[in-house]
Short mmCIF file of C-alpha atoms in Angstrom, two decimals:
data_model
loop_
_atom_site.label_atom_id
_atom_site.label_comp_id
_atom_site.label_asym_id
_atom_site.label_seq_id
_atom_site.Cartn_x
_atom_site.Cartn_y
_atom_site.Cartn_z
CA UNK A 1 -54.47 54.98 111.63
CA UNK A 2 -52.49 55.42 108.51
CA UNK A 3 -52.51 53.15 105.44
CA UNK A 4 -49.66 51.11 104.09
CA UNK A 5 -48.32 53.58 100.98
CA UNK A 6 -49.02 52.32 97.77
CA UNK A 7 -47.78 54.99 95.28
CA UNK A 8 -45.04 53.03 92.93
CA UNK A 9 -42.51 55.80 93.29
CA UNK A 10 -41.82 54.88 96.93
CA UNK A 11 -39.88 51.52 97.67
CA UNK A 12 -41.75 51.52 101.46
CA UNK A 13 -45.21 50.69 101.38
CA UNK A 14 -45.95 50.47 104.99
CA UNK A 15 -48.38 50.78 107.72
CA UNK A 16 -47.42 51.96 111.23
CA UNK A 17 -50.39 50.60 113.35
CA UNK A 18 -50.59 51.40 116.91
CA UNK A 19 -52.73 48.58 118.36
CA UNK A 20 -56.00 49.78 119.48
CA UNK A 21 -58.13 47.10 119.62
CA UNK A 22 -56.22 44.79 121.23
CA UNK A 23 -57.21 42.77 124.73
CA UNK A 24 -56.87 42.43 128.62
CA UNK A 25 -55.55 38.58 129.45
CA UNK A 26 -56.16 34.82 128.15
CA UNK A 27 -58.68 33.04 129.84
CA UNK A 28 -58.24 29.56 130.79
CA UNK A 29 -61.52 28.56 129.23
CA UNK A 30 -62.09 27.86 125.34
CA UNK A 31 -62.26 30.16 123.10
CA UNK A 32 -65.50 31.81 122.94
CA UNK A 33 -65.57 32.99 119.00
CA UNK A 34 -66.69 30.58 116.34
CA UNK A 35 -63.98 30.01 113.67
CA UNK A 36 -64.23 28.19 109.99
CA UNK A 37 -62.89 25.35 109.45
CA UNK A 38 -60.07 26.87 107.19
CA UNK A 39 -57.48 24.80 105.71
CA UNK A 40 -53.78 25.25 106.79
CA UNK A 41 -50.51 24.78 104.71
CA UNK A 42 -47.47 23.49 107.10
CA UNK A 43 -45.09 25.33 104.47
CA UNK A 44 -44.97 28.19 106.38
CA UNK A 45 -42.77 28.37 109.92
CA UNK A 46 -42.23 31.89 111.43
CA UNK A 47 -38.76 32.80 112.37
CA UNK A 48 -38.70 35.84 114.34
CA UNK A 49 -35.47 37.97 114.31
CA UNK A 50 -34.33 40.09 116.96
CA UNK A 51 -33.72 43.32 115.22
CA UNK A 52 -33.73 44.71 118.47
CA UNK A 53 -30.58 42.54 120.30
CA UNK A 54 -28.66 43.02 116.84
CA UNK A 55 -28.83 46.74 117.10
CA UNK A 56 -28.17 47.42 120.76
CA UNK A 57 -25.03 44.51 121.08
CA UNK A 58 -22.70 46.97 119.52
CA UNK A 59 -19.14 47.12 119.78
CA UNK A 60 -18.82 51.03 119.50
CA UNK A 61 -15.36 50.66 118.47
CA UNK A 62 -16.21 49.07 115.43
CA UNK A 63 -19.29 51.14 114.63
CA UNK A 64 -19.19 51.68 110.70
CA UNK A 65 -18.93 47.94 110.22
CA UNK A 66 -21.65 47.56 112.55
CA UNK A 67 -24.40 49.85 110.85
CA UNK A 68 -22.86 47.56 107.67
CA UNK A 69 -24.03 44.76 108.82
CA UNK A 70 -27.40 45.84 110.02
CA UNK A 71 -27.77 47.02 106.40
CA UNK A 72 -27.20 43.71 105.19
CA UNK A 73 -29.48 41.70 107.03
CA UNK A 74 -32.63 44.04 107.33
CA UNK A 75 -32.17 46.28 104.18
CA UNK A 76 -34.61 48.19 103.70
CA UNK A 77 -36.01 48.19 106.86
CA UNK A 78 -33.02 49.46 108.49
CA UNK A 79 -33.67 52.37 106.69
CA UNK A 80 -37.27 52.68 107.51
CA UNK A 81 -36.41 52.01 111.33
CA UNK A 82 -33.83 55.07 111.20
CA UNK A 83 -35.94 57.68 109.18
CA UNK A 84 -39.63 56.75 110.36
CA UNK A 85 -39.61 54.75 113.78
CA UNK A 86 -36.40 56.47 115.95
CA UNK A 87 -35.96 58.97 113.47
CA UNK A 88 -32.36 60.11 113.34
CA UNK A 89 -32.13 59.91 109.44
CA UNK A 90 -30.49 58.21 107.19
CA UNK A 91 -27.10 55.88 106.95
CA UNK A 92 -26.33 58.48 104.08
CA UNK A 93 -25.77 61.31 106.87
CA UNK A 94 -21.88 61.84 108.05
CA UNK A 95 -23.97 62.37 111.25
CA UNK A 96 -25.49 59.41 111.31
CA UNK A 97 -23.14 57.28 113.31
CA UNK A 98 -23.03 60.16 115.91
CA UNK A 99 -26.92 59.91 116.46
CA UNK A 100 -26.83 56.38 116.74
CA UNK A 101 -24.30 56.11 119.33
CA UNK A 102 -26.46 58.55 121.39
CA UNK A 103 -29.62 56.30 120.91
CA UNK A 104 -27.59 53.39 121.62
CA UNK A 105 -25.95 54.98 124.89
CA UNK A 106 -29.03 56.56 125.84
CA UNK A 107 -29.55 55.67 129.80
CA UNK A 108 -33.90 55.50 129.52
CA UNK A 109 -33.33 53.81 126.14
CA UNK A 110 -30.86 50.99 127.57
CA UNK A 111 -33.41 50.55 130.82
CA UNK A 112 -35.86 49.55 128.08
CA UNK A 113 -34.14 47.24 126.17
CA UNK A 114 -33.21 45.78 129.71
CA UNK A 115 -36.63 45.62 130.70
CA UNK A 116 -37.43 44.28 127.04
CA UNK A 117 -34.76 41.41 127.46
CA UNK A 118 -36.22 40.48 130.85
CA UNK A 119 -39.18 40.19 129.60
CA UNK A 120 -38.92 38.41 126.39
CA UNK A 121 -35.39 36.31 126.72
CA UNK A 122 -37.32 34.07 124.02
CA UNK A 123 -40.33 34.21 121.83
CA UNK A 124 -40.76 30.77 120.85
CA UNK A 125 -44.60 31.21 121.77
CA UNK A 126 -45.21 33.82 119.84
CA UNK A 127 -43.71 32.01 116.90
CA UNK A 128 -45.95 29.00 117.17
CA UNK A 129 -48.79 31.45 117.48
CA UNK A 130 -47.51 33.10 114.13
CA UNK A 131 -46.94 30.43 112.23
CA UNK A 132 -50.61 28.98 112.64
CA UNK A 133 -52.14 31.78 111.28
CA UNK A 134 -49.74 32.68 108.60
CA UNK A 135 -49.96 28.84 107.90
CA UNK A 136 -54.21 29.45 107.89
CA UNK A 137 -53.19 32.58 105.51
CA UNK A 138 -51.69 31.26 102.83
CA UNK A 139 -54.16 28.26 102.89
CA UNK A 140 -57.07 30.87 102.48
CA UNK A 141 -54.89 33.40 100.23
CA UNK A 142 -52.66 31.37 97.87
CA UNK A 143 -50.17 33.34 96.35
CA UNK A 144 -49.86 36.34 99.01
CA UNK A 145 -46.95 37.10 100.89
CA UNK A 146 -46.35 35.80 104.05
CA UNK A 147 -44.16 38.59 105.88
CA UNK A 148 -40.66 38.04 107.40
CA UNK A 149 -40.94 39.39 111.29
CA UNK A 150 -38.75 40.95 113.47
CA UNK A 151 -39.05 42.42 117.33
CA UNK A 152 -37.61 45.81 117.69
CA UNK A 153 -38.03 48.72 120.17
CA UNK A 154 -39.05 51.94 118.95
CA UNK A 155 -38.67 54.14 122.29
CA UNK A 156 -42.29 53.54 123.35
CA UNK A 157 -43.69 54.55 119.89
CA UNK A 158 -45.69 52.15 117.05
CA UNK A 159 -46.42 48.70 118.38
CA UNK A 160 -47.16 46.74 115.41
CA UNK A 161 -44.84 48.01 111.91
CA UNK A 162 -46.05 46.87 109.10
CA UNK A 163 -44.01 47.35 105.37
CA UNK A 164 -45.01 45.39 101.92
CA UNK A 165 -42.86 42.00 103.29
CA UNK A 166 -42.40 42.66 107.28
CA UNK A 167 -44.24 42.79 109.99
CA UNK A 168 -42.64 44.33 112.78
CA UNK A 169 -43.07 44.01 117.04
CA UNK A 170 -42.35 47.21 119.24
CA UNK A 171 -41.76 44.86 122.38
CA UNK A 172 -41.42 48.25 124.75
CA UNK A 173 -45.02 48.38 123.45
CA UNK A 174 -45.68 44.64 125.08
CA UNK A 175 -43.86 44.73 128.60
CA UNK A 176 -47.21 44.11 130.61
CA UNK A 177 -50.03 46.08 131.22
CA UNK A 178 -48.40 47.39 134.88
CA UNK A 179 -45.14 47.88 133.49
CA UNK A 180 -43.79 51.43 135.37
CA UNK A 181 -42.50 52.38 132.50
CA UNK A 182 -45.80 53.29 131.27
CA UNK A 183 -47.07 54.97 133.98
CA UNK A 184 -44.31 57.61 133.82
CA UNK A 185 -45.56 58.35 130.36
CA UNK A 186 -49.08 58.99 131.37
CA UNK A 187 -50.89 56.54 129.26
CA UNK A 188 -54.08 55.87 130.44
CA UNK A 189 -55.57 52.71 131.61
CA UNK A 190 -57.65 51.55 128.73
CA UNK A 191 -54.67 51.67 126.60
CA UNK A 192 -51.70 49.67 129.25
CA UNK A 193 -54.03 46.77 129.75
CA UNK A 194 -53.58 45.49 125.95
CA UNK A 195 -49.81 45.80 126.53
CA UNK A 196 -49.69 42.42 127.16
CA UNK A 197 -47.13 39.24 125.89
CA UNK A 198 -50.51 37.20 124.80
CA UNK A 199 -52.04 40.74 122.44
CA UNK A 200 -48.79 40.42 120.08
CA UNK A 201 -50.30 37.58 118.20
CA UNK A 202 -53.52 38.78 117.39
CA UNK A 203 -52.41 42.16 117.17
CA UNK A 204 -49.47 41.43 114.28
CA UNK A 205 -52.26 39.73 112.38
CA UNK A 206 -54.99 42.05 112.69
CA UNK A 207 -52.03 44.36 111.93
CA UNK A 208 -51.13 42.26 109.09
CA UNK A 209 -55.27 42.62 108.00
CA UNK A 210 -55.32 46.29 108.25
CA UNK A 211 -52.74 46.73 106.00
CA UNK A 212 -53.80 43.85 103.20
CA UNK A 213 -57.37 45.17 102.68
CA UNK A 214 -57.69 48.92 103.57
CA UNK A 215 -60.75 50.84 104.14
CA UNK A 216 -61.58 53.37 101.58
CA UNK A 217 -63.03 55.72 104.19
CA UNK A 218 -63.12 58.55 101.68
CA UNK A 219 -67.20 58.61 101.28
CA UNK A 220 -67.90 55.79 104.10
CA UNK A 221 -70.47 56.02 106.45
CA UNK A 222 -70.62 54.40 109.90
CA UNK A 223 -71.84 51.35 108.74
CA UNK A 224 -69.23 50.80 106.46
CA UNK A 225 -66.30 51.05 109.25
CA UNK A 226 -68.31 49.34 111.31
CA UNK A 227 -68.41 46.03 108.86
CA UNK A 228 -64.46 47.10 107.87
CA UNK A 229 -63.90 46.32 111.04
CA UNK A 230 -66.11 43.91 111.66
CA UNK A 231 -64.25 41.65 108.84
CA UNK A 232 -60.72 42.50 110.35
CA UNK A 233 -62.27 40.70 113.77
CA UNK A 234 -63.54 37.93 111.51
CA UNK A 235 -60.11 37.87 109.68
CA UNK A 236 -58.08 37.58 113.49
CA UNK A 237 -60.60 34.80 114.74
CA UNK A 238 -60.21 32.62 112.07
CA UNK A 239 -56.47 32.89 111.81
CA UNK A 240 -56.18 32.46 115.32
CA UNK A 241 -58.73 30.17 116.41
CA UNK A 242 -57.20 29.48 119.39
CA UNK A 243 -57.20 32.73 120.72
CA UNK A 244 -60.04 33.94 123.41
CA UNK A 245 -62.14 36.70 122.39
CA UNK A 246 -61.11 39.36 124.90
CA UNK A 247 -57.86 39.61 122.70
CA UNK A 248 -59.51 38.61 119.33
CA UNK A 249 -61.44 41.86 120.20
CA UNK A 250 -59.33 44.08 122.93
CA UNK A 251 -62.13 43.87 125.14
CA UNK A 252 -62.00 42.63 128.90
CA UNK A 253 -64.38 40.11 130.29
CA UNK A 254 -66.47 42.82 131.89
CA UNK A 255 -66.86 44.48 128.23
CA UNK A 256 -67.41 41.40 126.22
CA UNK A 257 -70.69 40.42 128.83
CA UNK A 258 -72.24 44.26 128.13
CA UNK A 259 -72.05 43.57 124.27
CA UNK A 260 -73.29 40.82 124.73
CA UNK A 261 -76.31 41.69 126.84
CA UNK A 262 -76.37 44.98 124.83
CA UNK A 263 -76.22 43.86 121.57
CA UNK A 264 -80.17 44.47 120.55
CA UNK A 265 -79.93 47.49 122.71
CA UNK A 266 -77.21 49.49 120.98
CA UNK A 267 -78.09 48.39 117.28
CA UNK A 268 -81.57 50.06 117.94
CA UNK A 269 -79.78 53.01 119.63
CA UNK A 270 -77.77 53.23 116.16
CA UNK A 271 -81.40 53.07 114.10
CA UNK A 272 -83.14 55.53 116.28
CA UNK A 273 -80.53 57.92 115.96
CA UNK A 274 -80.27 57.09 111.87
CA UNK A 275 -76.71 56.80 112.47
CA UNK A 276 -75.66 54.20 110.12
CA UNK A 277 -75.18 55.69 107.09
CA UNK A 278 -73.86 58.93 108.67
CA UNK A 279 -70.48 59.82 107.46
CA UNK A 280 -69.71 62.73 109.58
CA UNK A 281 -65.70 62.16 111.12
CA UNK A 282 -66.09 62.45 114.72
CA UNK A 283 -69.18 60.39 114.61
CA UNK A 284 -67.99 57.87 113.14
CA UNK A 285 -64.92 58.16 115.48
CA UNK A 286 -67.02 58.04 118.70
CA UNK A 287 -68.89 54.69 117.49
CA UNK A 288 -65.70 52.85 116.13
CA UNK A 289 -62.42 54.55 117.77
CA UNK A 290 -60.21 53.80 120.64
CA UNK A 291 -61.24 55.15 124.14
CA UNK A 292 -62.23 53.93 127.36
CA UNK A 293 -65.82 53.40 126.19
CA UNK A 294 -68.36 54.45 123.85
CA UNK A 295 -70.04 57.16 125.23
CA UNK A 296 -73.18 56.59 123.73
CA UNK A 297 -73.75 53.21 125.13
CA UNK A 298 -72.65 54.07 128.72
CA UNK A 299 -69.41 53.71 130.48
CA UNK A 300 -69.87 50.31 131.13
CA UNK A 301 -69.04 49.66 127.13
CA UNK A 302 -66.00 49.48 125.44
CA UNK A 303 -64.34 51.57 123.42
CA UNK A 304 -65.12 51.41 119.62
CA UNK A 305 -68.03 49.50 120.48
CA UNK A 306 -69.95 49.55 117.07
CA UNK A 307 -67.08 47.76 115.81
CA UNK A 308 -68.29 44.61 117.43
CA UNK A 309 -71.56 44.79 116.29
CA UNK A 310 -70.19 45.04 113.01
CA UNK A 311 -68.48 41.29 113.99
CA UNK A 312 -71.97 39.75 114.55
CA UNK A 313 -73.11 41.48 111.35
CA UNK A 314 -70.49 39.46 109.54
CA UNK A 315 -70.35 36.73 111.95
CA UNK A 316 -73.84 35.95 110.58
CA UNK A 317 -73.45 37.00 107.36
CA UNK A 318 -71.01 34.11 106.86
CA UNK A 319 -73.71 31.64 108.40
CA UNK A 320 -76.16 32.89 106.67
CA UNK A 321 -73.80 32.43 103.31
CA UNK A 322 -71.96 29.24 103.72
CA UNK A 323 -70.65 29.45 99.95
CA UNK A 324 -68.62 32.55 100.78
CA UNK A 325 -64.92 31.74 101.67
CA UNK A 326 -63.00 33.91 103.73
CA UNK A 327 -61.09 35.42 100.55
CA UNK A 328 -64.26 36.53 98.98
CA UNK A 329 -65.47 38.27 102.42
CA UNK A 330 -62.29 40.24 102.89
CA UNK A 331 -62.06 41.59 99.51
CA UNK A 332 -66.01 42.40 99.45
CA UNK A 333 -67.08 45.90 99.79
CA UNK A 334 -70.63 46.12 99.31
CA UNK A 335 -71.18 46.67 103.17
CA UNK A 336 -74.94 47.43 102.20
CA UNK A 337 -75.30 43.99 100.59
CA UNK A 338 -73.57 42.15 103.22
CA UNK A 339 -76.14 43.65 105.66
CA UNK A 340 -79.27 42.93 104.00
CA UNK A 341 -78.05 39.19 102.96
CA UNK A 342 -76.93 38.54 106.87
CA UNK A 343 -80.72 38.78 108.01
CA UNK A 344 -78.94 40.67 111.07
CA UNK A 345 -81.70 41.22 113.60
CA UNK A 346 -80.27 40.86 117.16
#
């Protein structure tokens, strides 16, 4: 994953986050997590725009004032959408026009925006979603800006975009986990089952997470992206309270009952093998990154399974600490501290 830019001399600060730990379906049943009781401001509505409808209903015969437009309403955006997501260049190009007409015109492109307006005709769920946790955001971080968020289609490329104010949806990223479109492209199975309507929720604000408190991960160890991420699950769950944890956590129902019954079984794996405070790459890769499971703890696990252990660090943590609010958690980096004050001991 990269990092939203935050050098000065760039106008984007962004984060291009291709969801990885996203989840399988919504059960029927109550959510499983356990969520604070956060506060929630009802100044905040989500208004999605369809970037995606504005670009492709194009009359090509008035092109120029069409690729105005688009300018006008999605700035800077527009600009990041042409040079970093389709990438044809820039609106400053003679040739720019010509590329666009050929993206536009494209036959596979226009079968996915087809599919994508089949799919999603209207959004109005995800906005309700959106706006209670962005509502639950800016109750728990005053001051912080809530995003504006569009839906676009980036020819099967990032699915969540994230710049310093917007928070973008790739819906040809969300078309269903069996959509054939996806099987063509040869993406394996771990990865189409989270390509689901009900992952866009907690996927633009874990998204939205990811990009509002970083990891350092220049001298982390294992531990450390294991609590990192362990926080951005806490983060998701208590924005979205609502949500059940097979998306809070991209795992399916089969994975969430092997952490569970696993739990004591892979932290001592993790202390046997002193692997905590390793910080060698692929190690910490094979513990915390996507795949169809973690190797380590058998096939029957999910992928990036350390990362939910990291979750019941935290989750406890925050019992354990009922003076810390939600602001101080995310912005605490002491990963050390936060394990020896949670007691963890599964």
């Amino acid at each position: 994953m990269t990092i939203k830019n935050r050098n000065s001399m760039a106008w984007i600060k962004f984060r291009m986050i291709i969801a990885v730990f996203t989840g399988l379906w919504i059960f029927l049943s109550s959510c499983a997590g356990t969520a604070e009781n956060n506060s929630v401001t009802d100044t905040v509505n989500v208004c999605i725009k369809r970037f995606e409808k504005d670009l492709f209903t194009v009359d090509f015969d008035t092109l120029d004032r069409h690729i105005l437009h688009l300018q006008s309403v999605y700035s800077r955006f527009f600009d990041l959408y042409n040079n970093q997501i389709i990438n044809i260049g820039g609106t400053e190009n003679k040739t720019y026009p010509v590329y666009l007409k050929a993206f536009l015109t494209d036959y596979t492109m226009n079968l996915n925006y087809q599919k994508i307006m089949s799919v999603y005709p209207d959004v109005s769920d995800v906005e309700r979603l959106l706006t209670d946790g962005f509502r639950r955001y800016a109750a728990a971080f005053p001051g912080k800006i809530i995003p504006s968020v569009y839906t676009v289609m980036s020819g099967f490329n990032q699915s969540i975009i994230v710049t310093e104010d917007v928070l973008a949806v790739s819906l040809d990223k969300y078309l269903g986990e069996d959509c054939d479109f996806y099987a063509r492209l040869g993406w394996p199975r771990y990865m189409t089952r989270n390509m689901n309507r009900q992952n866009i929720a907690p996927d633009c604000i874990r998204g939205w997470a990811l990009t509002e408190f970083p990891l350092n991960d220049s001298s982390a160890a294992l531990l450390d992206h294991m609590l990192y991420f362990g926080k951005i699950f806490w983060f998701t769950r208590q924005m979205l309270p609502s949500v059940h944890d097979s998306l809070i956590f991209g795992y399916s129902g089969s994975q969430l009952k092997f952490c569970s019954r696993n739990e004591a079984k892979m932290w001592i794996y993790l202390i046997e093998h002193k692997l905590l405070y390793v910080k060698d790459y692929l190690t910490i890769r094979k513990f915390t990154g996507e795949g169809p499971f973690t190797k380590d703890f058998t096939v029957e696990s999910p992928g990036g399974a350390a990362n939910w252990l990291g979750y019941k660090i935290i989750e406890q943590y925050m019992m354990k600490n009922k003076n810390v609010k939600l602001s101080g958690l995310m912005n605490n980096t002491a990963y050390q501290e936060i394990l020896r004050l949670s007691v963890y001991n599964p």
